[in-house]
Coordinates of C-alpha atoms and ligand atoms in Angstrom, one line a residue:
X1 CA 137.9 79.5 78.7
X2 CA 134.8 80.7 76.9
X3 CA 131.9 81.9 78.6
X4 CA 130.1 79.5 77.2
X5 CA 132.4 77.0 78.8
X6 CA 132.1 79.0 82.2
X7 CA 129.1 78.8 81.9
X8 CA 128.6 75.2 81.6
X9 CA 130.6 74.6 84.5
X10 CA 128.5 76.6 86.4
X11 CA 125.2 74.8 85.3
X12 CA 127.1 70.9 85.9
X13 CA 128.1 72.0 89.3
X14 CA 123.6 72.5 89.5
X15 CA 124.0 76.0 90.2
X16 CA 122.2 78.2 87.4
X17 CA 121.4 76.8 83.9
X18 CA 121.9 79.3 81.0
X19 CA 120.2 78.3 77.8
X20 CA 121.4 80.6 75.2
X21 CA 124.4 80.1 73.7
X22 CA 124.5 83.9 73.0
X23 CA 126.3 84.1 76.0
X24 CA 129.7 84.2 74.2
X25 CA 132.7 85.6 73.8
X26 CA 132.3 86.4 69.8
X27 CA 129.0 88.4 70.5
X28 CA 130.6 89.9 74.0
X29 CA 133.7 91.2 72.0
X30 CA 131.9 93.3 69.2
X31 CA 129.2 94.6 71.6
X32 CA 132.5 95.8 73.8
X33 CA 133.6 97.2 70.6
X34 CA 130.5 99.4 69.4
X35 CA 130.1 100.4 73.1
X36 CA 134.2 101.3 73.4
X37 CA 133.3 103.3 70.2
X38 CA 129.7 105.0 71.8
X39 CA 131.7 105.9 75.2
X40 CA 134.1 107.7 73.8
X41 CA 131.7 109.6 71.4
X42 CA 129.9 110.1 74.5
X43 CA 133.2 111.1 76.7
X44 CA 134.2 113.6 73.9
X45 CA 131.2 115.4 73.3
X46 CA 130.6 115.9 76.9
X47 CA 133.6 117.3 78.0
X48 CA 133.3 120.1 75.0
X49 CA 129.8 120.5 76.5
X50 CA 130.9 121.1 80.1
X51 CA 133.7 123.3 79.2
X52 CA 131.5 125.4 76.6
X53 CA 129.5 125.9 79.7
X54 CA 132.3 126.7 82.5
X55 CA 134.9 128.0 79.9
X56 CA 138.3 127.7 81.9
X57 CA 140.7 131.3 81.1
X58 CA 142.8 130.1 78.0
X59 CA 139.9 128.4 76.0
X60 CA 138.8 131.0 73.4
X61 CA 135.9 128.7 72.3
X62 CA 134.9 129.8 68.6
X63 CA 131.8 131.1 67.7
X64 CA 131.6 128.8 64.4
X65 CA 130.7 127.1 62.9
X66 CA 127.2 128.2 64.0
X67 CA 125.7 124.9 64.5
X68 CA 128.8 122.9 66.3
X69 CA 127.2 122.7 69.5
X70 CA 124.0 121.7 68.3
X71 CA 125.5 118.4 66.8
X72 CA 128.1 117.8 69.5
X73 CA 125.1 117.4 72.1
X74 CA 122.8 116.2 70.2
X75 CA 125.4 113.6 69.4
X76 CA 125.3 113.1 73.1
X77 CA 122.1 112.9 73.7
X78 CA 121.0 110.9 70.9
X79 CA 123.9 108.6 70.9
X80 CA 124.1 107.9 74.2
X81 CA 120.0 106.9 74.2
X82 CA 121.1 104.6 71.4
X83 CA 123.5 102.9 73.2
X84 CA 121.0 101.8 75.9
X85 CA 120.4 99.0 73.8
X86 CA 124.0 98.0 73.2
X87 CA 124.8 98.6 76.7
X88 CA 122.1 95.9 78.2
X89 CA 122.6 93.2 74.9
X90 CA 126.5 93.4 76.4
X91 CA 125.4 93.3 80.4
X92 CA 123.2 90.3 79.2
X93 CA 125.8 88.5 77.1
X94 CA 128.1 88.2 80.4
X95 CA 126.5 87.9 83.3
X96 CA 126.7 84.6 83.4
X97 CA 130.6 85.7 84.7
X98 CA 129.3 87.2 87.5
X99 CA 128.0 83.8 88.8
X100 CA 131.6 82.0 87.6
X101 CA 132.9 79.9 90.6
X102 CA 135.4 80.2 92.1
X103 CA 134.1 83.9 92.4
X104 CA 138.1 85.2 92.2
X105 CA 141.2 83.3 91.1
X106 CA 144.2 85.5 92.1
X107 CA 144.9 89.2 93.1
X108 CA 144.9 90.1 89.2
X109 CA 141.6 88.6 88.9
X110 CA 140.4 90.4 92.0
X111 CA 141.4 93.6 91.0
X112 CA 140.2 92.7 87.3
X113 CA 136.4 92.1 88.6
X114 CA 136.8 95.0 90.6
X115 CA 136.9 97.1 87.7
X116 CA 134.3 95.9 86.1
X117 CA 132.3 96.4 88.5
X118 CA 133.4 99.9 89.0
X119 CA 132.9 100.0 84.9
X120 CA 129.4 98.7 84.7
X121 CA 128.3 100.3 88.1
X122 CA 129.5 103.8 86.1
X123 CA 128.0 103.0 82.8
X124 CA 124.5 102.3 84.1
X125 CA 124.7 105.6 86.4
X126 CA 125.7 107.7 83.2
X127 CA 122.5 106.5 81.2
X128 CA 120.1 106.3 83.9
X129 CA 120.9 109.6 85.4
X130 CA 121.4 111.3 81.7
X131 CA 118.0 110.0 80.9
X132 CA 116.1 110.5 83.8
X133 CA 117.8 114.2 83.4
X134 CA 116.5 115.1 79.7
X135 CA 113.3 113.6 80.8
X136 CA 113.1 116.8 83.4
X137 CA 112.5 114.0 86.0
X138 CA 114.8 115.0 89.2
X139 CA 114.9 112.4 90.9
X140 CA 118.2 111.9 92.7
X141 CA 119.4 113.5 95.6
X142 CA 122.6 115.2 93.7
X143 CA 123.0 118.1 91.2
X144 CA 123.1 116.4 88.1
X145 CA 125.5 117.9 86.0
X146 CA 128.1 117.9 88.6
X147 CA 127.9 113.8 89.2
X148 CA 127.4 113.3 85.2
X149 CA 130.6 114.8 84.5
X150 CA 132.7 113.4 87.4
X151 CA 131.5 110.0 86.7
X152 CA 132.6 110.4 83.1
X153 CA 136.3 110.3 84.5
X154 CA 135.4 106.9 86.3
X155 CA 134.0 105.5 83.5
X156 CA 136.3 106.5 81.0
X157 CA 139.2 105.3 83.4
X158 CA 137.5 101.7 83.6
X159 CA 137.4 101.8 80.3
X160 CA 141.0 102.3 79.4
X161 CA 141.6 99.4 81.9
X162 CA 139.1 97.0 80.7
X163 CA 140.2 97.9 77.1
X164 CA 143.8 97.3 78.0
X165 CA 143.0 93.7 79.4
X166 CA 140.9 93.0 77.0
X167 CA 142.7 94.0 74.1
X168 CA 144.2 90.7 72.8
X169 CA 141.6 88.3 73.5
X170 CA 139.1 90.7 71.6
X171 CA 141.2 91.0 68.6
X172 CA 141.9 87.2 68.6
X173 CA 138.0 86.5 68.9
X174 CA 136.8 88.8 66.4
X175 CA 139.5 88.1 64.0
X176 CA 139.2 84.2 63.7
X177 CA 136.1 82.8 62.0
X178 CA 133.6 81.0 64.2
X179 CA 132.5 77.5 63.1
X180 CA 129.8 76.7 65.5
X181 CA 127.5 78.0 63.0
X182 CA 125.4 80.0 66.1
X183 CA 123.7 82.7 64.7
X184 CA 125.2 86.2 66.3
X185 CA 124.5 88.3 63.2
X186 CA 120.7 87.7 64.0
X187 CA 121.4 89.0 67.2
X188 CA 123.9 91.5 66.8
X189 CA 121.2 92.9 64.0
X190 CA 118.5 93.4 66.6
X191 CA 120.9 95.0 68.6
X192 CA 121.6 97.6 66.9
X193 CA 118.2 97.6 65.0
X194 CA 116.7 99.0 68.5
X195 CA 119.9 101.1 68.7
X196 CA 118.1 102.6 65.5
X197 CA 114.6 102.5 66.5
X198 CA 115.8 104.7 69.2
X199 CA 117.9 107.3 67.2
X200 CA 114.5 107.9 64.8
X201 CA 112.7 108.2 67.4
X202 CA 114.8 111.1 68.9
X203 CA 116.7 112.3 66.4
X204 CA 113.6 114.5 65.3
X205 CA 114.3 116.5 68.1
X206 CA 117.3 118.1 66.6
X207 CA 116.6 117.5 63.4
X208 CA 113.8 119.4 61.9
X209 CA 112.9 117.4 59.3
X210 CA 111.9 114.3 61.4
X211 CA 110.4 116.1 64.1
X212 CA 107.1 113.9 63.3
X213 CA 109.2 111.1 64.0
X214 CA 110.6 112.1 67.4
X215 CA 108.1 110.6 69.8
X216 CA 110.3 109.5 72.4
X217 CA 111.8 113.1 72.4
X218 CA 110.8 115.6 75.7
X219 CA 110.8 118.5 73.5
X220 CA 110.4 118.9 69.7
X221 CA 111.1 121.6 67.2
X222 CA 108.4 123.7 66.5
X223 CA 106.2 122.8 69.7
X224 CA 106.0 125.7 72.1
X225 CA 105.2 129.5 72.2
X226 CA 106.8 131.2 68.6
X227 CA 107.0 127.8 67.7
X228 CA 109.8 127.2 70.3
X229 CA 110.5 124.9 73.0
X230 CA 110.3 126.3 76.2
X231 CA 112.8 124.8 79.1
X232 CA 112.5 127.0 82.3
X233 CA 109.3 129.2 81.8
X234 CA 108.6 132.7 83.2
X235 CA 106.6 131.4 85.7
X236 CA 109.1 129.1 86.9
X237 CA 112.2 132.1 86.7
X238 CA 109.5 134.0 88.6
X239 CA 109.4 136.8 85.9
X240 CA 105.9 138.1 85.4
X241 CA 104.1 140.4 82.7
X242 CA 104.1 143.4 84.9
X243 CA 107.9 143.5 85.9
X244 CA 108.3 142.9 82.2
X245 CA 106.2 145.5 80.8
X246 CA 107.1 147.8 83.6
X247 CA 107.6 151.3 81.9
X248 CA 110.4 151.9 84.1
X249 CA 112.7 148.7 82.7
X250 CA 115.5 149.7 81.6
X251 CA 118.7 147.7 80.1
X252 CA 122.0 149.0 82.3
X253 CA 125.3 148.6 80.9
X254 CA 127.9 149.2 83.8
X255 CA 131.6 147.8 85.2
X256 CA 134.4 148.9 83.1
X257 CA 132.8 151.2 80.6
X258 CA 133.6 154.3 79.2
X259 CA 130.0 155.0 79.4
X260 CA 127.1 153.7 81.5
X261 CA 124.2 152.8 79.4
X262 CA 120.4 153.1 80.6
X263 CA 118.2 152.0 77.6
X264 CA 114.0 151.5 77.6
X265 CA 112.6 149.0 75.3
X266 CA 112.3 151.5 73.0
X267 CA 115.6 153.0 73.2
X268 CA 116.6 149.5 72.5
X269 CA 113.9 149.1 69.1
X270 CA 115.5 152.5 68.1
X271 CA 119.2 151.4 67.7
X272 CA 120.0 149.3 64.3
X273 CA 118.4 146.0 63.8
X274 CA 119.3 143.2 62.5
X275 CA 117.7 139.8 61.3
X276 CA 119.7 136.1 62.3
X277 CA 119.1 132.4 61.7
X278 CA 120.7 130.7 64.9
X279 CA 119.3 127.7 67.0
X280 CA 118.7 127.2 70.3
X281 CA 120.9 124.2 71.4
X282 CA 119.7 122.7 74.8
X283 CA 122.2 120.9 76.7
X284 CA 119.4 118.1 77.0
X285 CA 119.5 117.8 73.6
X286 CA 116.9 119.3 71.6
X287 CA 117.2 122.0 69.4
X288 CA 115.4 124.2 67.2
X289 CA 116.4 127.1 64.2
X290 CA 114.3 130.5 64.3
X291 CA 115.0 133.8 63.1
X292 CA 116.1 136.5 66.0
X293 CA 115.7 139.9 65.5
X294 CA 117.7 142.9 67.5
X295 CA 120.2 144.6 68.5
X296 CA 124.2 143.8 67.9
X297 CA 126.0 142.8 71.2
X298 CA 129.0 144.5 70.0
X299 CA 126.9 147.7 69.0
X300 CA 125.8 148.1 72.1
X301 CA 129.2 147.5 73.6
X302 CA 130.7 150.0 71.4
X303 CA 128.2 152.6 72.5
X304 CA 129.2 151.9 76.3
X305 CA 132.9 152.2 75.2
X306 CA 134.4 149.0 76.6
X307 CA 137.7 146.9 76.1
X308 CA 138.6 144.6 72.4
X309 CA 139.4 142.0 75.2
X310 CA 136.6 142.4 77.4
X311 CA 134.1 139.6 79.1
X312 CA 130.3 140.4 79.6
X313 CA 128.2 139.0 81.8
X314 CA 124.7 139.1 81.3
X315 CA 122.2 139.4 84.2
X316 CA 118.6 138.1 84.2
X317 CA 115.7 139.6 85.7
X318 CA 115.0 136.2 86.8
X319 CA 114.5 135.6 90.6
X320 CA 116.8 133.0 91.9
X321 CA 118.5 130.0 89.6
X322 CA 121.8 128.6 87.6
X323 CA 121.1 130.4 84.9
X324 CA 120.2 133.7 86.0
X325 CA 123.7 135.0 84.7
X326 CA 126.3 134.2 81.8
X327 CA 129.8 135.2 80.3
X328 CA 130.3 136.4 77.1
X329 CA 133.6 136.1 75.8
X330 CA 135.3 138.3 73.3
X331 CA 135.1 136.0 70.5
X332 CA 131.3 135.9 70.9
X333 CA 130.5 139.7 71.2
X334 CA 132.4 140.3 68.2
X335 CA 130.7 137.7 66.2
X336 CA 128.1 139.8 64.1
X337 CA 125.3 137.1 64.7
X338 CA 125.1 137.9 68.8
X339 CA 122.4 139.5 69.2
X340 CA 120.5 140.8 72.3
X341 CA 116.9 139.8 70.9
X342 CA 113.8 141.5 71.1
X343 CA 112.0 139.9 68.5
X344 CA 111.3 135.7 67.1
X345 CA 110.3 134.6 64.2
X346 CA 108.8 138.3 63.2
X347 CA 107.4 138.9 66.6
X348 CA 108.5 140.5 70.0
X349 CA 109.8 137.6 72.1
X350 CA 106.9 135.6 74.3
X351 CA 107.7 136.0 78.0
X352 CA 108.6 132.6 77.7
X353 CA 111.2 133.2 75.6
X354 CA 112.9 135.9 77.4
X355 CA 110.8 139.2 76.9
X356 CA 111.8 142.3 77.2
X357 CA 115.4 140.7 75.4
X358 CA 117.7 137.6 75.6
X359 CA 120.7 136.9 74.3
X360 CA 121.3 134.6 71.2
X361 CA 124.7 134.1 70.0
X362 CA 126.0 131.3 67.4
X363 CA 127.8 127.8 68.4
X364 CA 127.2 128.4 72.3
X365 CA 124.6 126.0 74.8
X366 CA 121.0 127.0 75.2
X367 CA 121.8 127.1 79.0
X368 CA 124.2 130.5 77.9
X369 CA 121.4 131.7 76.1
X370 CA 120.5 134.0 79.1
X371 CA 116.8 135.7 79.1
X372 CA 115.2 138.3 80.7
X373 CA 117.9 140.0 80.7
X374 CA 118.4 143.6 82.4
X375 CA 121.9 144.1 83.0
X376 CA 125.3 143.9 81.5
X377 CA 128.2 144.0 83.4
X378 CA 131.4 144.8 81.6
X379 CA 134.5 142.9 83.4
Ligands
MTE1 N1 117.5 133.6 82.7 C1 117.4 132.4 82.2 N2 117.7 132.2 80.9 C2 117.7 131.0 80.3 C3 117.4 129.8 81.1 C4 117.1 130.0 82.5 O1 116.8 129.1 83.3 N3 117.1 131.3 83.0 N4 117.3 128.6 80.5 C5 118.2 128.4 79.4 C6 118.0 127.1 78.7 S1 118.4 125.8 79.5 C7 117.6 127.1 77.4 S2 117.7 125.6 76.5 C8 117.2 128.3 76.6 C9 115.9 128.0 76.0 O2 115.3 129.1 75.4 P1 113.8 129.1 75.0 O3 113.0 128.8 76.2 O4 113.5 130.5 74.5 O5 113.6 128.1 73.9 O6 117.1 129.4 77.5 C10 118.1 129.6 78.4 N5 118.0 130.8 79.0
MO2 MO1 118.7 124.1 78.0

């Protein structure tokens, strides 16, 4: 039975009238498609995102291509805003099931609804809390990033399932030609026309040159301090301009080391610099390219004497929060692109940005990008 069908048995029996005939099972199937397609995008890139972030012992994570990460969460970010539109067209399309008398059939049926439920109860908690999230609007009681990715699981398992019962009456639908002569393209079109709206509205964000464009985006390219986005600002790390400028800062390099280090600032302008081009790849989507200037990691870690294999972790001067710390892995202090920074775009780094020096390394989340930092701890 069609939902269209379903739905007229619903209005005879004087329940609930539904007018459109876009309620249907041709327009329901290829939305079901494009968002099978967007999940799974979505799926993907955030797993690589979470484990970039909490690395587990045998992934060596590459540190290139340089910009990988920037396009795998942007793709996350962007894509998933664009399927807000494709995700509500689809909930609209088949509601009128949710009213179908009677409400369950058989245990299959019950267990069938069940998971939709579960599927569409997931998919609305993934984009609502992903974009109340980038919009740096806290709202909910749990720790983001711990529910977002959990929920992915639930999601992605309802999915399989719904794909699975699915599968032959959406291949049957789309396959055969319609010949009521309704007009779905129209629709479908607008669909995915605000899909697009969406993406060049955002899309700027990552990619410089439609930065004008990006007015739905939180943060943009080339709007901050340096030209720089800011995410968590000195003030808010609870780093200030006198324990930064404080002549007695010094940069410690201890744990298993040949040699301790203890550098000043300019200890650290006095060692070999060098110039990069690297981004800074937010997890919350936005990006932005700038030229780094410092010090090699693996300079510095060859003048403390440490381990090929070793890990680093890098310790902020900030007070208290996530990202007070991060790892290095081997792969990325070998890379000749880390750099522990002092300098951005041809100046020394704002406080903002991480002054005295902050780590910048190629293909790695802007979360990793640690500033302020004062210690490294060889493990
Ligand atoms: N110590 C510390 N470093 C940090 C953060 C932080 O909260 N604390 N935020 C990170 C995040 S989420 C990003 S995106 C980058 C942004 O760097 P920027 O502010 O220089 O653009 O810094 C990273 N470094
Ligand atoms: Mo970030």
């Amino acid at each position: 039975m069609s939902v269209v069908q379903r739905a007229g048995a619903v209005q005879r029996a004087g329940v609930v009238r539904f007018s459109s005939r876009l309620h249907d099972e041709r327009v329901a199937s290829w939305l079901g498609i494009w968002l099978g397609v967007s999940f799974t995008i979505a799926f993907v890139t955030g797993l690589i995102s979470h484990f970039m972030q909490h690395p587990p012992g045998w992934l060596m994570w590459p540190s290139r291509p340089v910009n990988l990460y920037r396009v795998t969460q942007g793709l996350h970010v962007i894509g998933g805003l664009a399927t807000i539109p494709l995700l509500l067209a689809k909930l609209w399309t088949v509601y009128p099931k949710l009213l179908q008398r009677p409400p369950i059939r058989s245990v299959g049926h019950a267990l069938e609804r069940a998971f939709i439920f579960l599927l569409v109860g997931a998919s609305l908690f993934q984009v609502v809390t992903g974009v109340l999230n980038i919009a740096y609007w806290y709202a909910f009681p749990f720790f983001f990033t711990t529910a977002h990715y959990w929920t992915a699981y639930i999601l992605i398992g309802a999915l399989l399932i719904h794909v699975a019962n699915q599968w032959a009456t959406t291949r049957h639908t789309v396959m055969k030609r319609p010949e009521d002569g309704l007009n779905r393209r129209a629709f479908l079109a607008t669909v995915a026309a605000a899909g697009g709206a969406i993406t060049v509205t955002t899309v700027g964000e990552a990619f410089p040159p439609l930065a004008q464009l990006a007015v739905l985006a939180p943060r943009r390219p080339g709007v901050g301090p340096q030209g720089l986005p800011v995410n968590r600002s000195a003030f808010a790390a609870g780093v200030t301009q006198a324990n930064a400028n404080d002549p007695a800062w010094r940069l410690r390099v201890t744990g298993r080391v040949q040699r301790e280090l203890s550098l000043s600032l300019s200890d650290l302008r006095a060692l070999p610099s060098r110039s990069v081009r690297l981004p800074i790849a937010c997890v919350e989507g936005w990006s932005a390219g700038a030229t780094w200037g410092g010090v090699r990691l693996r300079d510095l870690l060859h003048l403390a004497g440490v381990d090929p294999d070793a890990r680093v972790q890098l310790v902020s001067m900030e007070v208290a929060g996530l990202y007070k710390t991060s790892w290095v892995s081997p792969r990325h202090w070998h890379d000749p692109l880390t750099l522990l920074a002092l300098d951005v775009n041809g100046r020394p780094l704002d406080l903002d940005h991480g002054f005295p020096c902050r780590l910048i390394a190629p293909n790695r989340p802007g979360v990793n990008q640690t500033k302020w930092v004062h210690r490294m701890v060889v493990a």
